[in-house]
GROMACS .gro file of C-alpha atoms in nm:
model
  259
    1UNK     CA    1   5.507   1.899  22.541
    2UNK     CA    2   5.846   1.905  22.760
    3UNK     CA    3   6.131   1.874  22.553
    4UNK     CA    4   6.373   1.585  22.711
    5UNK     CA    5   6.675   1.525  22.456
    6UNK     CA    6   6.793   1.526  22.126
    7UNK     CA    7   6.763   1.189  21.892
    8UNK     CA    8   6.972   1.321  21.614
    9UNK     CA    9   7.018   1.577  21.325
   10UNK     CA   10   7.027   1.601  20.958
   11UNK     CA   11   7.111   1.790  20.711
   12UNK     CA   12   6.746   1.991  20.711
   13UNK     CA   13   6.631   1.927  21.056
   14UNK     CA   14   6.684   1.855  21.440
   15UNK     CA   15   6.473   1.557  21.622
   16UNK     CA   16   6.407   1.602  21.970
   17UNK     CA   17   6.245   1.375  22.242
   18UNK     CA   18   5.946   1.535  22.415
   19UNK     CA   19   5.668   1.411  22.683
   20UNK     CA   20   5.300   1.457  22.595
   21UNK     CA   21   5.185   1.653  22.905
   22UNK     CA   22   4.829   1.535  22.910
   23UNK     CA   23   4.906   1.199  22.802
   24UNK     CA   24   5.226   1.137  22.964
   25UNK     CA   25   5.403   0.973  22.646
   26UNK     CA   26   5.674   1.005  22.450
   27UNK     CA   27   5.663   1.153  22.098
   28UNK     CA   28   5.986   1.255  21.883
   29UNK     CA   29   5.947   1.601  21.762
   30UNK     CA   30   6.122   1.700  21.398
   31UNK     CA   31   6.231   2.074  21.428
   32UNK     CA   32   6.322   2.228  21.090
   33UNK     CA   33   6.656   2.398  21.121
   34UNK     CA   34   6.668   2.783  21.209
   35UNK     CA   35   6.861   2.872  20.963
   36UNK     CA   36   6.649   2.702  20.693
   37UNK     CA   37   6.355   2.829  20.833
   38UNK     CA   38   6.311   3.153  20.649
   39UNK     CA   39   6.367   2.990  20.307
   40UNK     CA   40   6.049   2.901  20.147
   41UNK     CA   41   6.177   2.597  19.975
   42UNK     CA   42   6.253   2.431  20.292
   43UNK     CA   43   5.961   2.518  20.431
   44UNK     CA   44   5.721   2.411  20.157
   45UNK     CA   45   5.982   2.076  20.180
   46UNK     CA   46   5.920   2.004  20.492
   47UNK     CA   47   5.480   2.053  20.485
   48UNK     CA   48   5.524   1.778  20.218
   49UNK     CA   49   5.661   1.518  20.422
   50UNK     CA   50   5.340   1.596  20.654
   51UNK     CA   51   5.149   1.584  20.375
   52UNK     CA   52   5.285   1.303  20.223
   53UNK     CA   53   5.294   1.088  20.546
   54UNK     CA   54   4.963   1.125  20.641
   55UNK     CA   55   4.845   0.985  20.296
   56UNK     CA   56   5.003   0.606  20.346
   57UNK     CA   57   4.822   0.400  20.594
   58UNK     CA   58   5.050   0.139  20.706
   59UNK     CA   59   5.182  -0.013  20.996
   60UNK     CA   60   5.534   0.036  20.816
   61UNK     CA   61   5.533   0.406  20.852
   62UNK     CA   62   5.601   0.626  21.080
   63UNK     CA   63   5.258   0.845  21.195
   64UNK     CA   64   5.303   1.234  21.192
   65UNK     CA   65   5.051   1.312  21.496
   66UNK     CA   66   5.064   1.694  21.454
   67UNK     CA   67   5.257   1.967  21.228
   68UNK     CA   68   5.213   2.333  21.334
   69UNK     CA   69   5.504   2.664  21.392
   70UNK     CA   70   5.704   2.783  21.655
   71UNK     CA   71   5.516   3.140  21.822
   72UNK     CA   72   5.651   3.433  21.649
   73UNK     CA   73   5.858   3.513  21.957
   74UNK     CA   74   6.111   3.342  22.164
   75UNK     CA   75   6.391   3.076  22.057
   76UNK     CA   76   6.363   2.966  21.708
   77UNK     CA   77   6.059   3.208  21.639
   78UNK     CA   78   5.824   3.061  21.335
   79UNK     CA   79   5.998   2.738  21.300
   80UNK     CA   80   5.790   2.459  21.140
   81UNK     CA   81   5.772   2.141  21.339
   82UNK     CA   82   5.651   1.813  21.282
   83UNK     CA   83   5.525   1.539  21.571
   84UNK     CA   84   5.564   1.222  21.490
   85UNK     CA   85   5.578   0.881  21.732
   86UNK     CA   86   5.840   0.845  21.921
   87UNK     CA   87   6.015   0.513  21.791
   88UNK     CA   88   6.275   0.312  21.982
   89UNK     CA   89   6.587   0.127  21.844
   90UNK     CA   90   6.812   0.288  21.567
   91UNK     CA   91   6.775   0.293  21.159
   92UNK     CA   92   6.928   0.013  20.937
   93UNK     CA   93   7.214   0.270  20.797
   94UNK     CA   94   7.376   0.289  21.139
   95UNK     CA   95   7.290  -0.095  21.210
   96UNK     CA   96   7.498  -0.132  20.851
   97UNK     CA   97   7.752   0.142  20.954
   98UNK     CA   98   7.842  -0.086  21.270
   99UNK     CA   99   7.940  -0.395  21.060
  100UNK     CA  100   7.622  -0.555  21.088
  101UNK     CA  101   7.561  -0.810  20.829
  102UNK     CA  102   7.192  -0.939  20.792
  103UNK     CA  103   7.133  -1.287  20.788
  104UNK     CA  104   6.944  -1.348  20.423
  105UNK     CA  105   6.563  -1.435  20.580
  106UNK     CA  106   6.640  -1.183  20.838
  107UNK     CA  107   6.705  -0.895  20.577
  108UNK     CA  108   6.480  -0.953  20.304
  109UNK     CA  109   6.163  -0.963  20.592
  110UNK     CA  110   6.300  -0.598  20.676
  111UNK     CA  111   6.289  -0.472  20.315
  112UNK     CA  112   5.954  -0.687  20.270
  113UNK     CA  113   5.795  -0.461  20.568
  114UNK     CA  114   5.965  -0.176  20.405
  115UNK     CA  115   5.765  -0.292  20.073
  116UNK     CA  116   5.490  -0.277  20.215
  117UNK     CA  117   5.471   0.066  20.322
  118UNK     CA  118   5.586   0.171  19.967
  119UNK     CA  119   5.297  -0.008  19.784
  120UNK     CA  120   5.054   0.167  20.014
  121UNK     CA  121   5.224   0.494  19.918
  122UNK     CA  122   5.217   0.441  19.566
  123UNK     CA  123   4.822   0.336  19.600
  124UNK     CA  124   4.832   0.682  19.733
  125UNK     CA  125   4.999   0.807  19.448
  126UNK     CA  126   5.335   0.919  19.649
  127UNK     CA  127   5.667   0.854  19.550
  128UNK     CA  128   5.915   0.860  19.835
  129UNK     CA  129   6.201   0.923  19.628
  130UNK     CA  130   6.495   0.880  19.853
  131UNK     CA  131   6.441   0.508  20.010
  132UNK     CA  132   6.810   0.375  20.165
  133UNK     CA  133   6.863   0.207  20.481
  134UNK     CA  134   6.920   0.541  20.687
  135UNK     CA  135   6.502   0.604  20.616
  136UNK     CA  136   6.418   0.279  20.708
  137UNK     CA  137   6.394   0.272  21.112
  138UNK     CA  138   6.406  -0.067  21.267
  139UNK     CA  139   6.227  -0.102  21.595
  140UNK     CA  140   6.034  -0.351  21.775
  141UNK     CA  141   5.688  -0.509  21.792
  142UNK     CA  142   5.579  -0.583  22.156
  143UNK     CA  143   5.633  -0.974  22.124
  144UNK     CA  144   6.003  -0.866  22.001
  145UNK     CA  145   5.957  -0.937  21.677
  146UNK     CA  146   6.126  -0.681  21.384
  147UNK     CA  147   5.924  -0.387  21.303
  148UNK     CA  148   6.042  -0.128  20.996
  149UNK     CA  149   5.911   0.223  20.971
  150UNK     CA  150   5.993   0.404  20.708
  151UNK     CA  151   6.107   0.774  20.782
  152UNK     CA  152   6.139   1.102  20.571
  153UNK     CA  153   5.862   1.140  20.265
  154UNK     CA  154   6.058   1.507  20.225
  155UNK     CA  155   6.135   1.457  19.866
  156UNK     CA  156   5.829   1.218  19.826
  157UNK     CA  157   5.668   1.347  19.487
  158UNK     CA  158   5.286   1.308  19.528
  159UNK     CA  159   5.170   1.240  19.158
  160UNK     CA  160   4.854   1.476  19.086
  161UNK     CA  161   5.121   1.769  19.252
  162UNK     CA  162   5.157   2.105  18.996
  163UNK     CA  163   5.479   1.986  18.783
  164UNK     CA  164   5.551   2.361  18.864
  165UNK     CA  165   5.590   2.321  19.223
  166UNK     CA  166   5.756   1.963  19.208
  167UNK     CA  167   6.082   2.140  18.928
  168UNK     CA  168   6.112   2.410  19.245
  169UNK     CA  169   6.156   2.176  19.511
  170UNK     CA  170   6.369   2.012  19.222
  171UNK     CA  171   6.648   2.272  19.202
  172UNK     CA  172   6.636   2.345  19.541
  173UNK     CA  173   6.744   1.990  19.637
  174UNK     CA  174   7.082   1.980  19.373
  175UNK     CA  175   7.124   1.584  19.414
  176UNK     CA  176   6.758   1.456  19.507
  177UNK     CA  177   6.780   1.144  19.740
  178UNK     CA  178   7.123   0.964  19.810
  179UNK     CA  179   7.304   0.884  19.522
  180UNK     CA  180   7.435   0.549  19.593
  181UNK     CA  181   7.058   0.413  19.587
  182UNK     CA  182   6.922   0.623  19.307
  183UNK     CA  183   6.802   0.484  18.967
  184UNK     CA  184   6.896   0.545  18.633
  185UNK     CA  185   6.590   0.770  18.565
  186UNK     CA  186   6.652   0.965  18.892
  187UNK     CA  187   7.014   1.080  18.801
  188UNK     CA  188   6.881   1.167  18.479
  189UNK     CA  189   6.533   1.363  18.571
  190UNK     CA  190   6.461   1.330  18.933
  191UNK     CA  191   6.096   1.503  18.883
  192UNK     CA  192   5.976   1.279  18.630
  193UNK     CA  193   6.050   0.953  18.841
  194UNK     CA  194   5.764   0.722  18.943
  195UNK     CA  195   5.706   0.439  19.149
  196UNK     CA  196   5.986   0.218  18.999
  197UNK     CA  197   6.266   0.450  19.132
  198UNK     CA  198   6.123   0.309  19.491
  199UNK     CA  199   6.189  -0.022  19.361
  200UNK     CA  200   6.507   0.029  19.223
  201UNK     CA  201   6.634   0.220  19.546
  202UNK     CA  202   6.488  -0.110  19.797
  203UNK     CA  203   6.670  -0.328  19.586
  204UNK     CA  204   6.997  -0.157  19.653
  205UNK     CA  205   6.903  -0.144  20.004
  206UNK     CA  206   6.888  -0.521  20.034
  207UNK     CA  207   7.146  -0.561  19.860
  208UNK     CA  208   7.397  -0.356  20.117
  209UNK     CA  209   7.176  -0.473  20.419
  210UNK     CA  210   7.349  -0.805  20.317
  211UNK     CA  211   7.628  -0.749  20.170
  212UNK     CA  212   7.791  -0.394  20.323
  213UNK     CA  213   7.822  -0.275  20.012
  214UNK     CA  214   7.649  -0.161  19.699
  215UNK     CA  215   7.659  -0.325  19.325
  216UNK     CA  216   7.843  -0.047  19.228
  217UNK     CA  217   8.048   0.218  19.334
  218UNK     CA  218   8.284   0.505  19.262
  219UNK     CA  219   8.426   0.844  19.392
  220UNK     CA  220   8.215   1.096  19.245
  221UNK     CA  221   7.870   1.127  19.118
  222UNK     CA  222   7.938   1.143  18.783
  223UNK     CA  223   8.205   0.843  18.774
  224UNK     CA  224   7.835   0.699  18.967
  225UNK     CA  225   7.605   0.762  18.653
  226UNK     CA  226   7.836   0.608  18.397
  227UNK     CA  227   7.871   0.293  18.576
  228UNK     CA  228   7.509   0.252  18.673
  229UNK     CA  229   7.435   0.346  18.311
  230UNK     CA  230   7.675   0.085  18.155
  231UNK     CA  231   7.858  -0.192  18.369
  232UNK     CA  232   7.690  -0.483  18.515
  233UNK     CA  233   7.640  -0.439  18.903
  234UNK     CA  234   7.850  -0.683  19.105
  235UNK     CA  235   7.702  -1.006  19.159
  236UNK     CA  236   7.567  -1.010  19.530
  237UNK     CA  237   7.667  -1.409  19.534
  238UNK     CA  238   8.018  -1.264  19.538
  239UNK     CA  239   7.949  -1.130  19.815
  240UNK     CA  240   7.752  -1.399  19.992
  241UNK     CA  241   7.793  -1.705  19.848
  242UNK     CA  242   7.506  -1.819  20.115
  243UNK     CA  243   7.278  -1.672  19.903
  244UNK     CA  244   7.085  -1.881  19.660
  245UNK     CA  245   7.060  -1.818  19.273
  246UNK     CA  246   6.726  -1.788  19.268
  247UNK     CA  247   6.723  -1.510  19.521
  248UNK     CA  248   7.017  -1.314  19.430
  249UNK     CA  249   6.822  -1.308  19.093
  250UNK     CA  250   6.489  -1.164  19.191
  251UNK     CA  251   6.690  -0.934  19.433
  252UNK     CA  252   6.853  -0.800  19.119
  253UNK     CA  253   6.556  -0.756  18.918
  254UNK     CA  254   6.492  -0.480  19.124
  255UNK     CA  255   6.791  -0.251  18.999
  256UNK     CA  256   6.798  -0.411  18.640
  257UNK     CA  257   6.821  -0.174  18.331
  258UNK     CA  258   6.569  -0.214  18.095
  259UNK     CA  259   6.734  -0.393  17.768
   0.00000   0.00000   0.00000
């Protein structure tokens, strides 16, 4: 493919914009950083979100079309890259980051599409693991209408997976996912986690996607655990009163603690 621009960077990995030279499209291509490149743990990270992507059919995430290595010589020599489709618009965490406030219908039909993907996943038996509204991309059908794809499976824990491999990946990653979005059982054990933590995580999601905040916060991780362990979250009517009861209860049945 010819390389075009760059899309954006995280912590692990550079995304590019490339052409398809036989087929003339676009495709975004997910370059894992040189300098991570040698380290085994990243690598092994980054073959599991191929892994675990191509395992979830749905419309509501987003297709890995290829996965191979740089050659051995020349810039960034042995580098493992992913293909994936090239997706236009931008993902909900900078759509939140700009002051955007979702409308309630609007918002919970993102995280519904967002659902969906997950359920297919867990049929699949993989847990994503780090679900928050930076890895959920919102672009557009061809009639306009919303369309959510859900990004990064790097953490995902796929459930028959060697518990010896999954406590490697474990310590290499010292918090796993974000911790704002993270359950209870996550802080405490993030290999053990199954397909509630998901829930949990998309529950908090909605919750900032309409709100611009979280139900709870603090300064530092562990101030984080003892709140989410013992205070109440924040009602999300106080936030917007709009809301119904009924809704702002079965949103918060997602990131309830078990009595």
């Amino acid at each position: 493919g010819e390389l075009q621009r760059a899309l954006g960077a995280g912590g692990m990995s550079l995304v590019l914009c490339a052409e398809h030279v036989a087929l003339r499209t676009k495709v975004a291509i997910k370059l894992l950083l040189p300098e991570l490149a040698t380290l085994p743990d990243s690598r092994r990270r980054f073959e599991r979100e191929a892994k675990a992507a191509t395992r979830v059919e749905s419309d509501h995430v987003a297709r890995v079309l290829d996965v191979g290595t740089l050659p051995a010589s020349g810039p960034g020599a042995g580098t493992p890259y992913l293909v994936i489709e090239y997706l236009e618009g931008k993902d909900l965490g900078r759509h939140v980051k700009e002051g955007k406030r979702f409308d309630v219908a609007e918002g919970i039909e993102l995280v519904v599409q967002a659902a969906d993907a997950l359920a297919h996943a867990h049929a699949a038996g993989v847990v994503h693991r780090d679900v928050k509204p930076s890895n959920l991309f919102l672009s557009r059908r061809s009639d306009g209408s919303p369309l959510v794809k859900v990004l990064d499976f790097g953490i995902s824990k796929v459930v028959e997976e060697a518990a010896k491999d999954d406590l490697e990946l474990t310590q290499t990653t010292a918090v796993m996912g974000s911790a704002m979005y993270m359950s209870i059982e996550q802080m405490r054990s993030p290999k053990t986690v199954d397909r509630r933590t998901d829930v949990w995580a998309l529950g908090v999601t909605l919750y900032e996607l309409l709100s611009g905040t979280h139900p709870w916060t603090a300064e530092t991780f562990s101030e984080l655990c003892v709140k989410v362990s013992l205070d109440p979250p924040r009602p999300l009517r106080d936030h917007r009163p709009d809301l119904s009861e009924a809704r702002a209860e079965a949103i918060a049945m997602a990131y309830a603690r078990k009595q």
